[in-house]
XYZ file of C-alpha atoms in Angstrom:
284
model
C -44.036 44.350 -55.882
C -44.458 48.081 -56.293
C -46.888 48.570 -53.401
C -45.229 46.472 -50.725
C -44.375 47.961 -47.332
C -40.748 47.358 -46.382
C -38.627 48.099 -43.335
C -37.100 51.057 -45.145
C -40.487 52.670 -45.854
C -41.517 52.151 -42.220
C -38.256 53.718 -41.091
C -38.965 56.768 -43.253
C -42.486 57.001 -41.816
C -41.334 57.078 -38.197
C -38.441 59.393 -39.014
C -41.000 61.815 -40.448
C -43.071 61.536 -37.272
C -40.102 62.436 -35.080
C -38.755 65.228 -37.270
C -42.128 66.892 -37.804
C -43.059 66.574 -34.124
C -39.826 68.115 -32.849
C -39.893 70.896 -35.453
C -43.530 71.755 -34.713
C -42.926 71.693 -30.953
C -39.962 74.049 -31.222
C -41.721 76.424 -33.613
C -45.093 76.468 -31.831
C -43.982 77.076 -28.254
C -44.086 80.824 -27.538
C -43.147 80.873 -23.864
C -40.304 78.370 -23.707
C -37.649 80.562 -25.407
C -38.624 83.507 -23.161
C -37.935 81.849 -19.791
C -34.881 80.262 -18.187
C -34.488 76.494 -18.561
C -32.848 74.392 -15.836
C -32.021 70.758 -16.680
C -32.603 68.237 -13.889
C -29.485 66.069 -13.935
C -29.187 62.669 -12.258
C -31.772 60.999 -10.079
C -34.827 62.759 -8.723
C -37.506 64.901 -10.314
C -37.055 68.151 -8.389
C -34.561 70.969 -8.623
C -33.767 73.811 -6.240
C -32.998 76.970 -8.157
C -30.931 79.466 -6.129
C -32.237 83.032 -6.044
C -29.526 85.494 -5.056
C -30.255 88.661 -3.086
C -29.323 92.167 -4.170
C -25.955 93.195 -2.728
C -25.179 96.837 -1.897
C -21.729 98.395 -2.064
C -20.627 101.292 0.141
C -17.805 103.819 0.349
C -14.743 102.769 2.312
C -11.897 104.811 3.775
C -8.350 104.322 2.582
C -6.385 101.611 4.419
C -9.550 100.355 6.065
C -10.536 96.699 5.872
C -13.782 95.887 4.150
C -16.364 94.200 6.310
C -17.620 90.795 5.239
C -20.904 90.696 3.327
C -22.965 87.558 3.717
C -24.495 86.201 0.519
C -27.436 84.038 1.525
C -29.480 82.979 -1.478
C -32.984 81.644 -1.144
C -34.223 78.874 -3.415
C -37.292 77.888 -5.378
C -38.139 74.209 -5.692
C -39.625 73.060 -8.990
C -40.981 69.544 -9.407
C -41.184 67.919 -12.819
C -43.994 65.658 -13.998
C -44.714 63.744 -17.184
C -46.941 64.998 -19.985
C -47.749 62.753 -22.921
C -50.048 61.831 -25.787
C -50.437 58.550 -27.691
C -52.197 57.212 -30.757
C -52.188 53.901 -32.585
C -51.635 53.970 -36.318
C -53.032 50.813 -37.919
C -51.367 49.257 -40.932
C -54.550 49.675 -42.961
C -54.776 53.390 -42.191
C -51.096 53.861 -42.992
C -51.189 51.950 -46.285
C -54.442 53.475 -47.556
C -53.727 57.102 -46.688
C -53.077 59.519 -49.525
C -51.136 61.895 -47.259
C -47.887 61.557 -45.327
C -49.420 60.122 -42.163
C -46.165 60.295 -40.238
C -45.727 64.028 -40.810
C -49.376 64.713 -39.944
C -49.192 62.819 -36.655
C -45.883 64.449 -35.804
C -47.338 67.908 -36.359
C -50.380 67.133 -34.208
C -48.247 65.766 -31.354
C -45.786 68.651 -31.508
C -48.646 71.153 -31.331
C -50.323 69.310 -28.440
C -47.210 69.168 -26.258
C -46.187 72.747 -27.100
C -49.674 73.973 -26.163
C -49.492 72.223 -22.792
C -46.045 73.678 -21.991
C -47.169 77.148 -23.082
C -50.396 76.935 -21.062
C -48.495 76.000 -17.891
C -45.932 78.771 -18.336
C -48.565 81.363 -19.280
C -50.467 80.420 -16.132
C -47.645 82.018 -14.114
C -48.017 85.471 -15.665
C -50.319 86.609 -12.842
C -47.991 85.314 -10.098
C -45.571 88.232 -9.952
C -45.416 90.638 -6.998
C -48.983 91.899 -6.568
C -47.802 95.342 -5.485
C -46.662 96.021 -9.056
C -49.792 94.735 -10.843
C -51.086 96.958 -13.631
C -54.343 97.180 -15.541
C -57.542 95.653 -14.243
C -60.879 94.176 -15.261
C -62.138 95.773 -18.475
C -58.910 97.742 -18.984
C -57.699 97.969 -22.571
C -54.032 97.245 -23.292
C -52.255 100.481 -24.220
C -48.721 101.697 -24.718
C -49.122 103.557 -21.423
C -49.427 100.268 -19.512
C -46.279 98.940 -21.162
C -44.347 102.092 -20.285
C -45.522 101.789 -16.679
C -44.400 98.160 -16.512
C -41.033 99.104 -17.981
C -40.643 101.908 -15.429
C -41.432 99.521 -12.568
C -38.830 96.997 -13.747
C -36.187 99.658 -14.304
C -36.889 101.169 -10.884
C -36.270 97.731 -9.384
C -32.931 97.546 -11.261
C -34.133 94.614 -13.340
C -31.737 94.310 -16.292
C -32.803 93.937 -19.914
C -34.096 92.125 -21.908
C -37.807 92.598 -21.233
C -40.465 90.410 -22.807
C -44.220 90.977 -22.910
C -46.744 88.212 -23.562
C -50.454 88.905 -24.037
C -53.466 87.192 -25.547
C -54.037 88.213 -29.207
C -57.409 89.686 -28.250
C -55.649 91.910 -25.720
C -53.048 93.165 -28.196
C -55.846 94.039 -30.633
C -56.551 97.300 -28.822
C -52.845 98.174 -28.671
C -52.499 97.677 -32.422
C -55.682 99.661 -33.046
C -54.510 102.662 -31.052
C -50.995 102.607 -32.516
C -52.420 102.887 -36.023
C -54.741 105.806 -35.259
C -53.855 109.487 -35.864
C -53.514 110.167 -32.130
C -50.359 108.042 -32.153
C -48.976 109.428 -35.415
C -45.646 111.180 -35.740
C -45.631 114.945 -35.426
C -44.108 115.295 -38.910
C -46.885 115.207 -41.460
C -49.191 113.084 -39.307
C -47.578 109.865 -40.568
C -48.155 106.631 -38.692
C -45.234 105.670 -36.440
C -42.850 102.859 -37.366
C -44.458 100.636 -34.732
C -47.911 101.416 -36.132
C -46.735 100.641 -39.661
C -45.389 97.300 -38.456
C -48.802 96.462 -37.040
C -50.515 97.526 -40.255
C -48.195 95.576 -42.544
C -47.524 92.390 -40.595
C -50.204 92.190 -37.907
C -47.759 92.288 -35.015
C -45.995 95.018 -33.064
C -42.525 93.605 -32.549
C -40.938 95.994 -30.049
C -42.270 98.910 -28.039
C -40.586 100.796 -25.187
C -37.635 98.410 -25.388
C -39.970 95.450 -24.806
C -40.247 92.533 -27.231
C -43.972 91.789 -27.527
C -45.379 88.313 -28.162
C -48.911 87.009 -28.581
C -50.026 83.720 -27.035
C -53.489 82.274 -27.567
C -52.844 79.772 -24.751
C -53.370 82.487 -22.130
C -56.593 81.794 -20.241
C -59.556 84.196 -20.532
C -61.822 84.430 -17.495
C -65.623 84.580 -17.401
C -65.502 88.391 -17.662
C -63.432 88.421 -20.869
C -60.275 89.494 -19.042
C -56.846 87.869 -19.137
C -53.436 88.234 -17.495
C -50.388 89.076 -19.566
C -47.086 90.328 -18.225
C -43.860 92.181 -18.884
C -40.933 90.226 -17.464
C -37.254 89.306 -17.505
C -36.303 85.728 -18.528
C -34.954 85.049 -15.028
C -38.399 85.632 -13.519
C -39.735 82.223 -14.606
C -38.009 78.853 -14.552
C -38.639 75.748 -16.642
C -37.197 72.641 -14.981
C -36.567 69.999 -17.643
C -36.076 66.388 -16.627
C -36.533 64.948 -20.103
C -37.055 66.999 -23.233
C -39.712 66.415 -25.850
C -39.373 62.997 -27.505
C -41.328 60.662 -29.785
C -41.202 56.869 -29.582
C -42.894 54.043 -31.495
C -43.800 50.492 -30.502
C -45.096 47.787 -32.814
C -48.281 45.928 -31.825
C -48.279 42.940 -34.153
C -51.548 41.405 -32.954
C -53.337 44.705 -33.592
C -51.525 45.209 -36.906
C -50.567 48.666 -35.879
C -47.954 50.859 -34.233
C -48.260 52.876 -31.036
C -46.872 56.400 -31.356
C -46.087 58.181 -28.099
C -44.904 61.760 -27.527
C -43.878 62.919 -24.061
C -41.956 65.476 -22.037
C -41.093 65.714 -18.329
C -40.933 69.227 -16.887
C -42.060 71.636 -14.169
C -42.519 75.419 -14.030
C -42.278 78.067 -11.326
C -41.792 81.768 -10.622
C -38.215 82.421 -9.487
C -38.117 86.185 -8.826
C -41.534 87.775 -8.547
C -40.055 91.293 -8.675
C -38.617 90.557 -12.132
C -42.061 90.684 -13.727
C -45.127 92.906 -13.829
C -48.550 91.282 -14.271
C -50.961 93.226 -16.467
C -54.679 92.406 -16.471
C -56.490 93.529 -19.596
C -59.754 93.207 -21.458
C -59.930 90.583 -24.219
C -63.391 91.337 -25.581
C -63.234 92.447 -29.211
């Protein structure tokens, strides 16, 4: 029969679910590639990440023994917890659908899990050392703020690379100002390369040695302000007990299949001096 459902067609369906879910998760998550991931190996759901102090060297006279320098790292404990989403795909819905149901469900699940991971990581962007905070309520994001953040990190001997993550409504003002004559090159009044990038592609890319990313999962408060940050990857840790996965389970009496996506992880700030929180206005 041409329209029969066989084990091979079911296998292709669930393979599509897994492949689409994993691909979408990896492509959608903004924050995960920008932080440092620590796998939790063995039993337990917590990990202690060592944070090493800054060590100073000093001049020493010839033929003089060096004194011992104690290296006493502190640690940050991150606890992982489960995040998941489930749906039941009935046989009738699967067999009567005109679209690739497996790919659609996989995309939805990948987006849902990626959004949760990004939201948790983005929630740490206002947890860096408060003494270095920049911006404020109603403050527009400008190149000046990024240069200040870069100067603070460099003054603290924080090595490159630097990443910046802001809400798209916050970066709007930065793009707007970079494409105005006030930010044009001195030669002929042409728009700068960074401004042209914003005009052509809608994103900035790099400014002041900082790779700039937009993340709509950053929370906006009741006053239309949000926290972004400029930071080094070692400033934030992602403890991963079990990476993103998709599983299926047949429910014969229901004539359907349960589809479950899950991940087990925890997040935490490791070195609060390795990032600069920047509060900006997100009202358009």
